[in-house]
Short mmCIF file of C-alpha atoms and ligand atoms in Angstrom, two decimals:
data_model
loop_
_atom_site.label_atom_id
_atom_site.label_comp_id
_atom_site.label_asym_id
_atom_site.label_seq_id
_atom_site.Cartn_x
_atom_site.Cartn_y
_atom_site.Cartn_z
CA MET A 1 0.38 -0.03 0.23
CA ASP A 2 1.55 3.93 -0.69
CA LEU A 3 0.66 5.58 1.60
CA ASN A 4 1.65 8.98 -0.60
CA TYR A 5 -0.59 11.47 -2.09
CA THR A 6 -0.05 11.19 -6.01
CA VAL A 7 1.13 14.55 -8.31
CA GLU A 8 -2.53 15.63 -8.92
CA GLN A 9 -3.36 14.71 -5.97
CA ILE A 10 -1.95 16.59 -4.20
CA GLU A 11 -2.46 20.04 -6.74
CA PHE A 12 -6.12 18.92 -6.43
CA ARG A 13 -6.14 19.42 -3.18
CA GLU A 14 -4.40 22.94 -3.42
CA GLU A 15 -7.49 24.39 -5.85
CA VAL A 16 -9.89 22.81 -3.07
CA ARG A 17 -8.13 25.20 -0.86
CA ALA A 18 -7.49 27.83 -2.85
CA TRP A 19 -11.64 28.03 -4.02
CA LEU A 20 -12.20 27.64 -0.47
CA ALA A 21 -10.30 29.97 1.56
CA ASP A 22 -11.96 32.72 -1.70
CA ASN A 23 -15.37 31.42 -1.07
CA VAL A 24 -15.69 30.87 2.08
CA PRO A 25 -18.25 32.72 4.74
CA SER A 26 -16.35 34.86 6.93
CA THR A 27 -19.23 34.31 9.66
CA PRO A 28 -20.66 31.31 10.71
CA LEU A 29 -24.06 30.80 9.41
CA GLU A 30 -27.18 30.25 10.62
CA SER A 31 -28.59 26.82 11.80
CA PHE A 32 -30.15 25.11 8.77
CA ASP A 33 -33.03 24.45 11.13
CA THR A 34 -34.26 27.32 11.27
CA LYS A 35 -35.61 29.25 8.00
CA ALA A 36 -33.22 31.73 7.64
CA GLY A 37 -29.93 29.44 7.79
CA PHE A 38 -31.68 27.26 5.69
CA GLU A 39 -32.08 29.73 2.69
CA ALA A 40 -28.50 30.40 3.77
CA HIS A 41 -27.60 27.45 2.95
CA ARG A 42 -29.20 27.12 0.52
CA GLU A 43 -27.05 29.78 -1.33
CA TRP A 44 -24.19 27.69 0.64
CA GLU A 45 -24.23 24.88 -1.92
CA ARG A 46 -25.37 27.24 -5.17
CA THR A 47 -21.81 29.49 -4.35
CA LEU A 48 -20.69 25.71 -4.32
CA ALA A 49 -22.33 24.46 -7.76
CA SER A 50 -21.67 27.60 -8.97
CA GLY A 51 -17.51 26.27 -8.96
CA ASN A 52 -19.34 22.51 -10.04
CA TRP A 53 -18.50 21.75 -6.28
CA GLY A 54 -21.02 20.42 -4.64
CA MET A 55 -20.63 16.66 -5.58
CA VAL A 56 -17.24 16.37 -7.16
CA THR A 57 -17.83 12.13 -7.53
CA TRP A 58 -20.36 12.66 -9.96
CA PRO A 59 -19.81 13.35 -13.58
CA THR A 60 -19.84 17.05 -14.98
CA GLU A 61 -23.33 16.46 -16.54
CA TYR A 62 -24.71 16.19 -13.01
CA GLY A 63 -23.22 18.57 -12.20
CA GLY A 64 -19.91 17.19 -10.01
CA ARG A 65 -16.38 17.25 -11.59
CA GLY A 66 -16.04 13.27 -12.23
CA CYS A 67 -13.31 12.46 -9.53
CA ASP A 68 -12.58 9.23 -8.49
CA LEU A 69 -13.08 8.65 -4.13
CA ILE A 70 -9.29 9.70 -3.07
CA GLN A 71 -9.93 12.86 -4.42
CA TRP A 72 -13.34 12.91 -2.91
CA LEU A 73 -11.94 12.52 1.19
CA ILE A 74 -9.42 15.05 -0.02
CA PHE A 75 -12.27 17.59 -0.74
CA GLU A 76 -13.79 16.78 2.65
CA GLU A 77 -10.49 17.11 4.71
CA GLU A 78 -10.55 20.61 3.41
CA TYR A 79 -13.51 21.32 3.67
CA TYR A 80 -14.15 20.95 7.20
CA ARG A 81 -10.13 22.68 7.71
CA ALA A 82 -11.38 25.91 6.09
CA GLY A 83 -14.58 25.53 8.45
CA ALA A 84 -17.22 25.26 5.51
CA PRO A 85 -20.63 25.81 6.24
CA LEU A 86 -22.68 22.00 7.03
CA ARG A 87 -24.29 20.66 3.92
CA VAL A 88 -27.66 21.13 3.82
CA ASN A 89 -28.01 18.76 1.20
CA GLN A 90 -26.69 15.86 2.91
CA ASN A 91 -29.43 13.16 2.74
CA GLY A 92 -29.22 14.24 -1.01
CA ILE A 93 -26.11 14.53 -1.89
CA PHE A 94 -24.74 11.64 0.63
CA LEU A 95 -27.78 8.96 0.36
CA LEU A 96 -30.21 9.33 -2.37
CA GLY A 97 -28.01 10.86 -5.10
CA PRO A 98 -24.58 8.03 -5.19
CA THR A 99 -28.34 5.53 -5.24
CA LEU A 100 -30.24 7.00 -8.15
CA MET A 101 -26.32 6.30 -9.07
CA GLU A 102 -26.04 3.25 -8.80
CA PHE A 103 -30.03 1.90 -9.80
CA GLY A 104 -31.24 5.01 -11.21
CA THR A 105 -32.95 4.97 -14.91
CA PRO A 106 -30.62 8.15 -17.46
CA GLU A 107 -34.39 10.06 -17.13
CA GLN A 108 -33.72 10.00 -13.42
CA LYS A 109 -30.03 10.90 -13.24
CA ALA A 110 -30.40 13.93 -15.26
CA ARG A 111 -33.25 14.83 -13.34
CA PHE A 112 -33.05 14.77 -10.02
CA LEU A 113 -28.27 14.92 -10.37
CA PRO A 114 -28.19 18.47 -11.54
CA ALA A 115 -30.71 20.24 -8.92
CA MET A 116 -29.25 17.90 -6.05
CA ALA A 117 -25.74 19.42 -6.87
CA SER A 118 -26.45 23.09 -6.71
CA GLY A 119 -28.92 22.84 -4.09
CA GLU A 120 -32.01 24.64 -6.12
CA GLU A 121 -34.02 20.81 -4.75
CA ILE A 122 -33.18 19.77 -0.80
CA TRP A 123 -34.22 16.25 0.22
CA ALA A 124 -35.25 14.84 3.57
CA GLN A 125 -35.37 10.97 4.13
CA GLY A 126 -37.94 9.32 4.48
CA TRP A 127 -37.92 5.60 5.78
CA SER A 128 -39.40 5.81 10.15
CA GLU A 129 -42.68 5.07 11.06
CA PRO A 130 -44.03 5.61 14.29
CA ASN A 131 -44.57 1.95 14.93
CA ALA A 132 -40.91 0.77 12.28
CA GLY A 133 -37.75 2.33 13.38
CA SER A 134 -35.18 -0.37 13.82
CA ASP A 135 -37.65 -2.80 12.62
CA MET A 136 -38.22 -1.41 8.75
CA ALA A 137 -40.21 -3.95 7.18
CA ALA A 138 -43.03 -3.00 9.18
CA ILE A 139 -43.52 -0.02 6.81
CA ARG A 140 -47.18 0.18 6.58
CA CYS A 141 -47.00 3.34 4.97
CA ARG A 142 -49.07 2.66 1.54
CA ALA A 143 -48.42 3.59 -2.47
CA ASP A 144 -52.18 2.06 -4.17
CA ARG A 145 -51.37 1.66 -7.78
CA ASP A 146 -54.25 3.77 -9.69
CA GLY A 147 -53.46 4.38 -13.55
CA ASP A 148 -50.32 6.24 -14.45
CA ASP A 149 -50.05 7.45 -10.55
CA TYR A 150 -50.21 5.71 -6.85
CA VAL A 151 -52.13 7.37 -3.81
CA ILE A 152 -50.54 7.64 -1.30
CA ASN A 153 -51.86 7.83 2.72
CA GLY A 154 -50.01 7.40 5.92
CA GLN A 155 -46.96 8.88 7.91
CA LYS A 156 -43.45 8.78 8.31
CA ILE A 157 -42.52 9.94 11.24
CA TRP A 158 -38.23 11.98 12.19
CA SER A 159 -37.41 12.97 8.61
CA THR A 160 -34.25 15.09 9.17
CA ARG A 161 -34.79 18.71 7.95
CA ALA A 162 -38.37 17.57 5.99
CA VAL A 163 -40.14 21.25 7.90
CA TYR A 164 -37.77 22.88 4.57
CA ALA A 165 -36.85 20.11 1.86
CA ASP A 166 -38.11 20.45 -1.50
CA TRP A 167 -38.12 17.11 -2.03
CA VAL A 168 -38.82 13.44 -0.42
CA PHE A 169 -36.65 9.82 -0.33
CA GLY A 170 -39.44 6.83 1.10
CA LEU A 171 -39.90 3.54 1.19
CA PHE A 172 -43.94 3.10 0.59
CA ARG A 173 -45.55 -0.52 0.50
CA THR A 174 -46.87 -0.58 -3.34
CA ASP A 175 -48.52 -4.79 -3.40
CA PRO A 176 -50.84 -5.05 -0.01
CA SER A 177 -50.84 -8.19 0.09
CA SER A 178 -47.48 -8.62 0.95
CA GLU A 179 -45.23 -9.04 3.76
CA ARG A 180 -41.74 -7.80 5.46
CA HIS A 181 -39.97 -6.23 3.50
CA ARG A 182 -41.25 -8.01 0.95
CA GLY A 183 -43.42 -5.52 -1.45
CA LEU A 184 -41.69 -1.81 -0.96
CA SER A 185 -40.93 0.69 -2.81
CA LYS A 186 -38.67 3.34 -2.85
CA ILE A 187 -40.17 6.35 -3.73
CA LEU A 188 -39.25 10.51 -4.66
CA LEU A 189 -41.85 13.18 -3.92
CA PRO A 190 -42.21 16.68 -3.76
CA LEU A 191 -43.01 17.78 -0.33
CA ASN A 192 -45.33 20.44 -1.79
CA SER A 193 -47.61 17.28 -3.06
CA LYS A 194 -51.32 18.05 -2.85
CA GLY A 195 -52.78 15.77 0.19
CA ILE A 196 -49.19 16.37 2.30
CA THR A 197 -48.96 17.95 5.88
CA VAL A 198 -45.85 18.49 7.55
CA ARG A 199 -45.93 18.60 11.24
CA PRO A 200 -41.69 19.84 13.18
CA ILE A 201 -41.30 18.50 16.17
CA PRO A 202 -38.41 19.99 18.21
CA GLN A 203 -35.24 18.31 18.91
CA LEU A 204 -33.03 18.63 22.04
CA ASN A 205 -31.80 22.64 21.07
CA GLY A 206 -35.71 23.60 20.65
CA LEU A 207 -34.88 24.24 16.71
CA PRO A 208 -37.45 22.04 14.43
CA GLY A 209 -34.28 19.87 12.83
CA PHE A 210 -37.14 16.97 12.30
CA ALA A 211 -40.98 16.59 11.51
CA GLU A 212 -43.80 13.89 11.14
CA ILE A 213 -44.55 13.67 7.14
CA PHE A 214 -48.47 13.07 7.32
CA PHE A 215 -49.78 11.62 3.16
CA ASP A 216 -53.19 12.15 2.15
CA ASP A 217 -54.23 10.23 -0.85
CA VAL A 218 -51.32 12.07 -2.12
CA ARG A 219 -50.48 10.68 -6.19
CA VAL A 220 -47.42 10.83 -7.85
CA PRO A 221 -46.73 8.95 -10.69
CA VAL A 222 -45.04 5.46 -11.42
CA GLU A 223 -42.43 7.33 -13.32
CA ASN A 224 -40.97 8.03 -9.19
CA VAL A 225 -40.16 4.90 -8.15
CA LEU A 226 -36.72 4.27 -8.54
CA GLY A 227 -35.45 1.08 -9.29
CA GLY A 228 -38.91 -0.95 -9.64
CA GLU A 229 -41.43 -1.60 -8.34
CA GLY A 230 -41.43 -4.00 -5.25
CA GLU A 231 -37.08 -3.72 -5.44
CA GLY A 232 -37.52 -0.84 -1.97
CA TRP A 233 -36.00 -3.13 -0.18
CA ASN A 234 -32.59 -4.65 -1.79
CA ILE A 235 -32.43 -0.59 -2.95
CA ALA A 236 -32.64 0.82 0.93
CA MET A 237 -30.23 -1.14 2.09
CA ALA A 238 -27.27 0.02 -0.60
CA THR A 239 -28.71 3.69 0.67
CA ALA A 240 -28.11 2.21 4.26
CA GLY A 241 -25.28 0.76 2.66
CA PHE A 242 -23.43 4.56 2.10
CA GLU A 243 -25.04 6.35 4.88
CA ARG A 244 -23.22 4.32 7.77
CA GLY A 245 -19.71 2.83 5.44
CA LEU A 246 -18.48 5.87 4.10
CA MET A 247 -20.61 8.56 2.88
CA LEU A 248 -22.43 10.73 5.65
CA ARG A 249 -20.03 11.06 8.30
CA SER A 250 -16.48 11.75 6.98
CA PRO A 251 -13.04 11.01 9.56
CA ALA A 252 -12.69 14.81 8.51
CA ARG A 253 -15.27 15.96 10.57
CA PHE A 254 -13.89 13.95 13.41
CA GLN A 255 -10.19 14.51 12.58
CA GLN A 256 -11.33 17.87 12.54
CA ALA A 257 -13.28 17.91 15.50
CA SER A 258 -10.51 16.06 17.66
CA LYS A 259 -7.75 19.38 15.71
CA ARG A 260 -10.27 21.94 18.34
CA LEU A 261 -10.71 19.24 21.56
CA VAL A 262 -6.36 19.31 21.51
CA GLU A 263 -5.92 22.88 21.16
CA LEU A 264 -9.03 23.28 24.24
CA TYR A 265 -7.02 20.98 25.90
CA ARG A 266 -3.64 23.23 25.30
CA ARG A 267 -5.74 26.12 26.15
CA ASN A 268 -6.44 24.41 30.22
CA GLU A 269 -3.63 22.66 30.16
CA GLU A 270 -3.23 24.42 33.81
CA ASP A 271 -6.50 23.97 34.82
CA VAL A 272 -6.39 19.58 34.56
CA VAL A 273 -5.61 17.84 37.69
CA ASP A 274 -7.44 14.70 35.74
CA PRO A 275 -4.67 13.08 34.44
CA ALA A 276 -7.58 10.37 32.58
CA ILE A 277 -8.89 13.66 30.31
CA GLU A 278 -4.55 14.50 29.11
CA GLU A 279 -5.95 9.68 27.84
CA ALA A 280 -8.79 10.92 26.76
CA VAL A 281 -7.81 13.48 24.43
CA LEU A 282 -4.80 11.17 22.55
CA ARG A 283 -7.75 8.99 22.56
CA CYS A 284 -9.70 10.67 19.90
CA TYR A 285 -7.60 12.38 17.64
CA MET A 286 -6.04 9.17 17.70
CA ASP A 287 -9.39 6.85 16.66
CA ALA A 288 -9.49 10.05 14.10
CA GLU A 289 -6.61 9.27 12.53
CA ALA A 290 -7.68 5.73 12.63
CA TYR A 291 -11.37 6.13 11.34
CA ALA A 292 -9.39 8.46 8.39
CA LEU A 293 -7.23 5.08 7.45
CA SER A 294 -10.01 2.89 7.86
CA THR A 295 -11.91 4.87 5.09
CA TYR A 296 -9.53 5.31 2.94
CA GLN A 297 -8.97 1.76 2.62
CA THR A 298 -12.65 1.60 2.22
CA ALA A 299 -12.38 4.47 -1.15
CA SER A 300 -9.21 2.40 -1.85
CA ARG A 301 -11.19 -0.85 -1.89
CA LEU A 302 -14.55 0.44 -2.91
CA ALA A 303 -11.76 1.63 -6.37
CA ALA A 304 -10.60 -1.81 -7.12
CA GLY A 305 -14.66 -3.09 -7.31
CA GLY A 306 -15.30 -4.08 -4.16
CA SER A 307 -18.46 -2.99 -2.53
CA ILE A 308 -19.68 -1.82 0.56
CA GLY A 309 -20.93 -5.04 3.30
CA ALA A 310 -22.51 -5.23 6.72
CA GLU A 311 -18.93 -4.26 7.68
CA ALA A 312 -20.00 -0.96 7.44
CA SER A 313 -22.24 -1.46 10.82
CA CYS A 314 -18.17 -1.20 12.62
CA ASN A 315 -18.18 1.38 10.82
CA LYS A 316 -20.91 3.12 11.67
CA ILE A 317 -20.18 2.49 15.59
CA PHE A 318 -16.99 4.12 15.47
CA TRP A 319 -18.33 7.39 14.53
CA SER A 320 -20.71 7.92 16.28
CA GLN A 321 -19.31 6.65 19.51
CA LEU A 322 -16.09 8.76 18.45
CA ASP A 323 -17.99 11.74 18.08
CA LEU A 324 -19.98 11.41 22.25
CA GLN A 325 -16.02 10.48 23.48
CA ILE A 326 -14.80 14.10 21.98
CA HIS A 327 -17.44 16.27 22.52
CA ASP A 328 -17.52 14.37 26.39
CA THR A 329 -14.28 15.51 26.68
CA ALA A 330 -14.03 18.52 25.47
CA LEU A 331 -17.51 19.37 27.97
CA GLN A 332 -14.80 17.90 31.06
CA LEU A 333 -12.64 20.98 30.07
CA LEU A 334 -14.98 23.31 30.21
CA GLY A 335 -16.21 22.51 32.52
CA ALA A 336 -19.21 24.22 34.02
CA ARG A 337 -18.66 26.87 31.24
CA GLY A 338 -19.72 23.84 28.97
CA GLU A 339 -22.91 24.25 29.76
CA ILE A 340 -23.16 27.80 28.70
CA GLU A 341 -25.53 28.40 25.97
CA PRO A 342 -23.14 31.04 24.22
CA GLU A 343 -24.45 34.12 23.31
CA THR A 344 -21.36 37.20 22.81
CA ASP A 345 -18.93 36.86 20.09
CA GLU A 346 -15.93 36.37 23.22
CA ASP A 347 -17.92 33.81 24.70
CA LYS A 348 -18.03 31.58 20.91
CA ALA A 349 -14.27 32.84 20.93
CA LEU A 350 -13.86 31.05 23.88
CA LEU A 351 -16.61 28.27 24.41
CA GLY A 352 -16.76 27.23 20.93
CA ASN A 353 -20.48 25.27 19.99
CA TRP A 354 -18.47 22.32 22.10
CA LEU A 355 -22.15 21.57 23.83
CA ASP A 356 -24.69 22.01 20.80
CA GLY A 357 -21.64 19.38 19.20
CA PHE A 358 -22.31 17.33 22.64
CA LEU A 359 -25.95 17.70 22.35
CA PHE A 360 -26.05 16.42 18.24
CA ALA A 361 -23.67 13.87 18.98
CA GLN A 362 -26.08 12.66 22.31
CA SER A 363 -28.03 10.91 18.05
CA GLY A 364 -25.30 9.93 16.80
CA PRO A 365 -26.28 5.95 18.36
CA ILE A 366 -29.78 6.23 17.11
CA TYR A 367 -29.32 7.86 13.89
CA ALA A 368 -28.12 5.74 11.33
CA GLY A 369 -30.05 2.62 12.35
CA THR A 370 -29.66 2.06 16.00
CA ASN A 371 -26.04 0.83 17.97
CA GLU A 372 -27.82 -1.71 19.02
CA ILE A 373 -29.35 -3.56 15.57
CA GLN A 374 -25.64 -2.58 14.09
CA ARG A 375 -24.33 -5.34 16.50
CA ASN A 376 -26.75 -7.12 15.82
CA ILE A 377 -25.58 -7.13 12.68
CA ILE A 378 -22.65 -6.89 13.15
CA ALA A 379 -23.24 -10.69 15.33
CA GLU A 380 -25.24 -12.91 12.50
CA ARG A 381 -23.98 -11.19 9.44
CA VAL A 382 -20.29 -10.66 10.15
CA LEU A 383 -19.24 -13.56 12.85
CA GLY A 384 -22.04 -15.90 12.05
CA MET A 385 -23.61 -16.20 15.00
CA PRO A 386 -26.78 -17.86 15.21
CA ARG A 387 -29.93 -15.00 15.45
CA LYS A 388 -30.89 -16.58 19.16
C1 FAD B 1 -31.19 13.10 15.18
C2 FAD B 1 -32.16 11.95 14.10
C3 FAD B 1 -32.42 11.82 12.07
C4 FAD B 1 -33.28 10.99 11.68
N1 FAD B 1 -33.50 11.30 10.68
C5 FAD B 1 -34.09 10.66 10.06
C6 FAD B 1 -34.07 10.34 8.55
O1 FAD B 1 -33.98 11.21 8.36
N2 FAD B 1 -35.13 10.14 8.12
C7 FAD B 1 -36.10 8.31 8.57
O2 FAD B 1 -36.91 7.89 8.83
N3 FAD B 1 -35.26 7.90 9.79
C8 FAD B 1 -35.31 9.55 10.62
N4 FAD B 1 -34.64 8.85 12.37
C9 FAD B 1 -35.71 7.90 13.13
C10 FAD B 1 -34.13 6.21 13.15
O3 FAD B 1 -33.85 6.34 11.66
C11 FAD B 1 -35.02 5.73 14.08
O4 FAD B 1 -34.72 6.86 14.98
C12 FAD B 1 -34.65 4.30 14.27
O5 FAD B 1 -34.11 4.22 13.06
C13 FAD B 1 -35.04 3.87 15.69
O6 FAD B 1 -35.97 3.90 15.89
P1 FAD B 1 -36.90 4.68 16.19
O7 FAD B 1 -36.55 5.76 17.11
O8 FAD B 1 -38.29 4.14 16.35
O9 FAD B 1 -36.73 3.22 18.11
P2 FAD B 1 -36.87 1.85 17.87
O10 FAD B 1 -36.82 0.80 16.90
O11 FAD B 1 -38.13 1.38 18.98
O12 FAD B 1 -36.19 1.07 18.59
C14 FAD B 1 -35.83 1.58 21.06
C15 FAD B 1 -35.29 1.17 21.43
O13 FAD B 1 -35.07 -0.39 20.94
C16 FAD B 1 -33.44 -0.71 20.70
N5 FAD B 1 -34.03 -2.30 19.92
C17 FAD B 1 -35.77 -2.26 18.81
N6 FAD B 1 -35.35 -3.07 18.48
C18 FAD B 1 -34.01 -4.20 18.73
C19 FAD B 1 -33.47 -5.34 18.43
N7 FAD B 1 -34.25 -6.13 17.45
N8 FAD B 1 -32.10 -5.84 19.27
C20 FAD B 1 -31.86 -4.80 20.29
N9 FAD B 1 -32.65 -3.62 20.71
C21 FAD B 1 -33.27 -2.95 20.21
C22 FAD B 1 -33.33 0.58 19.84
O14 FAD B 1 -31.98 -0.35 19.75
C23 FAD B 1 -33.59 1.56 20.65
O15 FAD B 1 -32.80 1.81 21.34
C24 FAD B 1 -33.20 10.20 12.79
C25 FAD B 1 -32.65 10.31 14.12
C26 FAD B 1 -32.67 10.63 14.79
C27 FAD B 1 -32.36 10.27 16.28
#
């Protein structure tokens, strides 16, 4: 294995760095869980698209740059290093996008990918239902065929950013006589369709970061099915593989957070009395670097024709626990000060956004499939242990 970057990769990194230095907003944008913040992030997506940086791995005709996964990792490293805004369209570009690329028809790719890369259409994900979370095969939301349309009825829940998003992709039961994972289809539909009601749900920080979606005789054309009727479960598993195994949480996010943690430690070093904190800082730094190396290995394997399998579950447990560990250590370093939401610029400079990050990190072991479910998958499908 050659761990050195090629000349082309070094030049690519320099190009990304220079573009970001010229374009990243000098002050952080408002949270994308507010209306104003959401639109500010959409505007940032447009700026990215103006340089064809919307999703660098996509072909140029879809708004990308035809980069490979190693270049994508380099882009992400520079992106986080520059402190660029979080991606408001992450459900689209990191989850639906790769699935469309693999299973979409040419018409679907041309219709959806460019608008996704430019932020013109921002996507929500609609899988969970009140009685179908971990047990996703229990989905009951129905899409009944009626001529050239489906008619959708039912409810989704916990749909991230659905309050302000434009489109939703979800799993629906297209065969009414089917059970469990059979008879499901993945359908794409606009959130402003007649018969849809979106009801915000506040997250721990009080902002409406996710929503319930109610479907009441919503009509969707049959060409909005992705990957064929009844194929929804297989397609959803491919999306989950990208989500857990590679794209949703690139290592740069944690490398940058662990570097900020080291800086926080240095600023507070004289007050640290517990040697376990020093060790925890070191462990976070090392784990973030180890995660980066392991991701480079996954990207190389995919480039050589491999695929993401059940081991994506190990990945998901690792990054969600690392995020908890980084933020928990930061709050220990800050002590009581860490419990105050910074308001003035001076407080923000001193305290950073650790509390916000700490609150969000609590959800890491839940979203993208809970860590208990990932452990079941590892036991059965990686280690070959019996179900009971
Ligand atoms: C921040 C955040 C964002 C989210 N965004 C979205 C989104 O955009 N779209 C979407 O569709 N959903 C989203 N979700 C929902 C998420 O996918 C579900 O919360 C998750 O799948 C768990 O489902 P549940 O909440 O119904 O809990 P349940 O499935 O009821 O689980 C409750 C507890 O029981 C445990 N458990 C359940 N079954 C088993 C088992 N067989 N073995 C061991 N333990 C088990 C679980 O691990 C969990 O601890 C989001 C969730 C969060 C927190």
